[in-house]
Amino acid sequence: MERSGSLTPDELSRTGPGSTLTVIEPGALRLPLSGWWLRIARGSEGRPALEVHSRAGLIDVSVLSALSISPLRGGRHSGRSATRWSLAWGQLPPGGDIVEASFRGWRRSRCVQAHTVADAFRVAEVGGRFRSVTCTAGTTRSTARVVKEIRSCDRER
């Protein structure tokens, strides 16, 4: 995939202090809590694609599509590490300028506005471990389980 020359967050999340995405190099953003990073690349037919990278490597590639929109592509949490976080990502649905992500856990929940990335994708990250996430944009609503992140040492077992 060809890498895009620029990538900046289009809007800020309401996740609290320190929640802004950091530009780490042209075309790449770092998430503040997990340390994961996002890249915009070019998929087939020159369409934008979102690459989601963890410390263990590439987790997902979502290519912008009008036919099969994935408002909720995936969700991960930190497991039992010292820093607890949960995140979810996906594609912006048509007419869905604002995406609300509602993370639910055993005893609590947290609702935040997702970051919009490259006018086509969105990502939401919150402090804490949660079991599921529901993303709502206009009339579109998707729910998925938030699973434990894969660490590089977990792959070797």
mmCIF file of C-alpha atoms in Angstrom:
data_model
loop_
_atom_site.group_PDB
_atom_site.id
_atom_site.type_symbol
_atom_site.label_atom_id
_atom_site.label_comp_id
_atom_site.label_asym_id
_atom_site.label_seq_id
_atom_site.Cartn_x
_atom_site.Cartn_y
_atom_site.Cartn_z
ATOM 1 C CA MET A 1 0.000 0.000 0.000
ATOM 2 C CA GLU A 2 1.144 3.459 -0.804
ATOM 3 C CA ARG A 3 1.450 5.767 2.202
ATOM 4 C CA SER A 4 -0.382 9.079 2.241
ATOM 5 C CA GLY A 5 1.631 12.236 2.792
ATOM 6 C CA SER A 6 -0.517 13.774 5.528
ATOM 7 C CA LEU A 7 -2.601 12.617 8.434
ATOM 8 C CA THR A 8 -4.034 14.841 11.105
ATOM 9 C CA PRO A 9 -6.876 14.403 13.554
ATOM 10 C CA ASP A 10 -9.917 16.268 12.228
ATOM 11 C CA GLU A 11 -11.568 16.759 15.615
ATOM 12 C CA LEU A 12 -10.754 16.137 19.245
ATOM 13 C CA SER A 13 -12.275 13.432 21.418
ATOM 14 C CA ARG A 14 -13.981 14.201 24.711
ATOM 15 C CA THR A 15 -12.000 11.601 26.600
ATOM 16 C CA GLY A 16 -10.397 14.031 29.018
ATOM 17 C CA PRO A 17 -6.893 15.437 29.561
ATOM 18 C CA GLY A 18 -4.114 14.042 27.425
ATOM 19 C CA SER A 19 -6.527 12.557 24.903
ATOM 20 C CA THR A 20 -5.235 14.211 21.753
ATOM 21 C CA LEU A 21 -3.690 12.147 18.997
ATOM 22 C CA THR A 22 0.006 12.861 18.465
ATOM 23 C CA VAL A 23 1.537 13.090 15.002
ATOM 24 C CA ILE A 24 4.610 10.823 15.215
ATOM 25 C CA GLU A 25 5.687 11.090 11.580
ATOM 26 C CA PRO A 26 4.041 12.237 8.351
ATOM 27 C CA GLY A 27 0.983 10.031 7.867
ATOM 28 C CA ALA A 28 0.989 8.484 11.365
ATOM 29 C CA LEU A 29 -0.772 9.262 14.662
ATOM 30 C CA ARG A 30 -0.163 7.782 18.122
ATOM 31 C CA LEU A 31 -2.998 7.061 20.552
ATOM 32 C CA PRO A 32 -2.208 8.498 24.007
ATOM 33 C CA LEU A 33 -3.221 5.662 26.363
ATOM 34 C CA SER A 34 -2.433 2.458 24.464
ATOM 35 C CA GLY A 35 0.546 3.731 22.501
ATOM 36 C CA TRP A 36 -0.972 2.156 19.363
ATOM 37 C CA TRP A 37 -0.647 4.099 16.137
ATOM 38 C CA LEU A 38 -2.696 4.760 13.015
ATOM 39 C CA ARG A 39 -1.521 5.255 9.451
ATOM 40 C CA ILE A 40 -3.398 6.353 6.368
ATOM 41 C CA ALA A 41 -2.388 4.462 3.244
ATOM 42 C CA ARG A 42 -3.871 4.030 -0.237
ATOM 43 C CA GLY A 43 -5.805 0.843 -0.922
ATOM 44 C CA SER A 44 -7.089 -0.495 -4.217
ATOM 45 C CA GLU A 45 -8.226 2.097 -6.754
ATOM 46 C CA GLY A 46 -6.507 4.816 -4.682
ATOM 47 C CA ARG A 47 -9.074 4.651 -1.871
ATOM 48 C CA PRO A 48 -7.945 5.720 1.619
ATOM 49 C CA ALA A 49 -7.132 2.898 4.031
ATOM 50 C CA LEU A 50 -6.663 3.007 7.807
ATOM 51 C CA GLU A 51 -3.898 0.816 9.230
ATOM 52 C CA VAL A 52 -4.150 0.052 12.964
ATOM 53 C CA HIS A 53 -0.829 -0.926 14.583
ATOM 54 C CA SER A 54 -0.188 -2.244 18.094
ATOM 55 C CA ARG A 55 3.187 -2.865 19.713
ATOM 56 C CA ALA A 56 2.941 -6.429 18.347
ATOM 57 C CA GLY A 57 2.462 -5.224 14.751
ATOM 58 C CA LEU A 58 -0.292 -4.569 12.205
ATOM 59 C CA ILE A 59 -3.740 -5.416 13.646
ATOM 60 C CA ASP A 60 -6.182 -4.285 10.947
ATOM 61 C CA VAL A 61 -6.488 -2.543 7.576
ATOM 62 C CA SER A 62 -9.799 -0.909 6.705
ATOM 63 C CA VAL A 63 -10.178 0.323 3.106
ATOM 64 C CA LEU A 64 -12.797 3.020 2.521
ATOM 65 C CA SER A 65 -15.822 1.524 0.772
ATOM 66 C CA ALA A 66 -19.297 2.764 -0.083
ATOM 67 C CA LEU A 67 -20.640 -0.791 -0.391
ATOM 68 C CA SER A 68 -19.707 -2.388 2.923
ATOM 69 C CA ILE A 69 -19.289 0.268 5.568
ATOM 70 C CA SER A 70 -17.770 -0.976 8.807
ATOM 71 C CA PRO A 71 -18.597 1.630 11.464
ATOM 72 C CA LEU A 72 -17.131 -0.721 14.076
ATOM 73 C CA ARG A 73 -14.221 -2.750 12.701
ATOM 74 C CA GLY A 74 -12.663 -3.732 15.996
ATOM 75 C CA GLY A 75 -12.139 -3.144 19.677
ATOM 76 C CA ARG A 76 -9.302 -4.049 22.042
ATOM 77 C CA HIS A 77 -8.426 -3.581 25.711
ATOM 78 C CA SER A 78 -5.170 -3.733 27.640
ATOM 79 C CA GLY A 79 -5.799 -6.883 29.629
ATOM 80 C CA ARG A 80 -4.270 -6.828 33.101
ATOM 81 C CA SER A 81 -1.415 -4.402 32.468
ATOM 82 C CA ALA A 82 -0.642 -1.495 34.788
ATOM 83 C CA THR A 83 -2.108 1.047 32.342
ATOM 84 C CA ARG A 84 -5.691 0.104 31.535
ATOM 85 C CA TRP A 85 -7.285 1.292 28.299
ATOM 86 C CA SER A 86 -9.891 0.277 25.723
ATOM 87 C CA LEU A 87 -10.209 1.373 22.112
ATOM 88 C CA ALA A 88 -12.430 0.892 19.068
ATOM 89 C CA TRP A 89 -12.089 1.893 15.411
ATOM 90 C CA GLY A 90 -14.075 1.866 12.180
ATOM 91 C CA GLN A 91 -15.256 3.753 9.112
ATOM 92 C CA LEU A 92 -17.495 6.816 9.240
ATOM 93 C CA PRO A 93 -20.968 6.002 7.882
ATOM 94 C CA PRO A 94 -22.570 8.391 5.351
ATOM 95 C CA GLY A 95 -24.064 11.392 7.144
ATOM 96 C CA GLY A 96 -22.355 10.369 10.393
ATOM 97 C CA ASP A 97 -20.119 13.348 11.124
ATOM 98 C CA ILE A 98 -20.080 12.622 14.863
ATOM 99 C CA VAL A 99 -19.622 9.115 16.243
ATOM 100 C CA GLU A 100 -20.371 8.389 19.894
ATOM 101 C CA ALA A 101 -18.634 5.338 21.351
ATOM 102 C CA SER A 102 -20.198 3.833 24.458
ATOM 103 C CA PHE A 103 -17.867 1.417 26.247
ATOM 104 C CA ARG A 104 -19.542 -0.949 28.723
ATOM 105 C CA GLY A 105 -17.950 -2.954 31.510
ATOM 106 C CA TRP A 106 -19.045 -5.131 34.372
ATOM 107 C CA ARG A 107 -19.976 -2.264 36.694
ATOM 108 C CA ARG A 108 -19.562 0.909 34.681
ATOM 109 C CA SER A 109 -19.759 2.498 31.255
ATOM 110 C CA ARG A 110 -18.182 5.441 29.489
ATOM 111 C CA CYS A 111 -19.436 7.362 26.459
ATOM 112 C CA VAL A 112 -17.079 9.521 24.374
ATOM 113 C CA GLN A 113 -17.029 11.237 21.021
ATOM 114 C CA ALA A 114 -14.615 9.452 18.684
ATOM 115 C CA HIS A 115 -11.712 11.134 16.891
ATOM 116 C CA THR A 116 -12.297 11.533 13.164
ATOM 117 C CA VAL A 117 -9.244 10.617 11.092
ATOM 118 C CA ALA A 118 -8.742 11.650 7.452
ATOM 119 C CA ASP A 119 -12.481 12.498 7.070
ATOM 120 C CA ALA A 120 -13.225 8.783 6.563
ATOM 121 C CA PHE A 121 -12.398 6.814 9.716
ATOM 122 C CA ARG A 122 -12.842 7.132 13.460
ATOM 123 C CA VAL A 123 -11.146 5.884 16.608
ATOM 124 C CA ALA A 124 -12.132 6.137 20.267
ATOM 125 C CA GLU A 125 -9.872 5.393 23.233
ATOM 126 C CA VAL A 126 -10.723 5.536 26.949
ATOM 127 C CA GLY A 127 -9.019 4.715 30.219
ATOM 128 C CA GLY A 128 -10.147 1.424 31.787
ATOM 129 C CA ARG A 129 -10.974 -2.115 30.638
ATOM 130 C CA PHE A 130 -14.393 -2.616 29.074
ATOM 131 C CA ARG A 131 -16.206 -5.687 27.687
ATOM 132 C CA SER A 132 -18.152 -4.181 24.769
ATOM 133 C CA VAL A 133 -18.515 -1.030 22.709
ATOM 134 C CA THR A 134 -21.480 0.437 20.852
ATOM 135 C CA CYS A 135 -20.808 3.050 18.180
ATOM 136 C CA THR A 136 -23.628 5.344 17.103
ATOM 137 C CA ALA A 137 -23.548 7.777 14.169
ATOM 138 C CA GLY A 138 -26.870 9.195 13.051
ATOM 139 C CA THR A 139 -29.160 6.185 12.509
ATOM 140 C CA THR A 140 -26.271 3.693 12.265
ATOM 141 C CA ARG A 141 -25.487 1.663 15.383
ATOM 142 C CA SER A 142 -23.015 -1.223 15.831
ATOM 143 C CA THR A 143 -22.014 -3.222 18.909
ATOM 144 C CA ALA A 144 -19.027 -5.533 19.328
ATOM 145 C CA ARG A 145 -17.041 -7.249 22.037
ATOM 146 C CA VAL A 146 -13.788 -5.573 23.124
ATOM 147 C CA VAL A 147 -11.097 -8.278 23.244
ATOM 148 C CA LYS A 148 -7.705 -8.391 24.929
ATOM 149 C CA GLU A 149 -4.810 -7.012 22.923
ATOM 150 C CA ILE A 150 -2.294 -9.436 21.479
ATOM 151 C CA ARG A 151 1.188 -8.735 22.771
ATOM 152 C CA SER A 152 4.315 -9.848 20.930
ATOM 153 C CA CYS A 153 5.184 -12.324 23.711
ATOM 154 C CA ASP A 154 1.643 -13.821 23.481
ATOM 155 C CA ARG A 155 2.264 -14.756 19.833
ATOM 156 C CA GLU A 156 5.249 -16.936 20.670
ATOM 157 C CA ARG A 157 3.259 -19.272 22.948
#
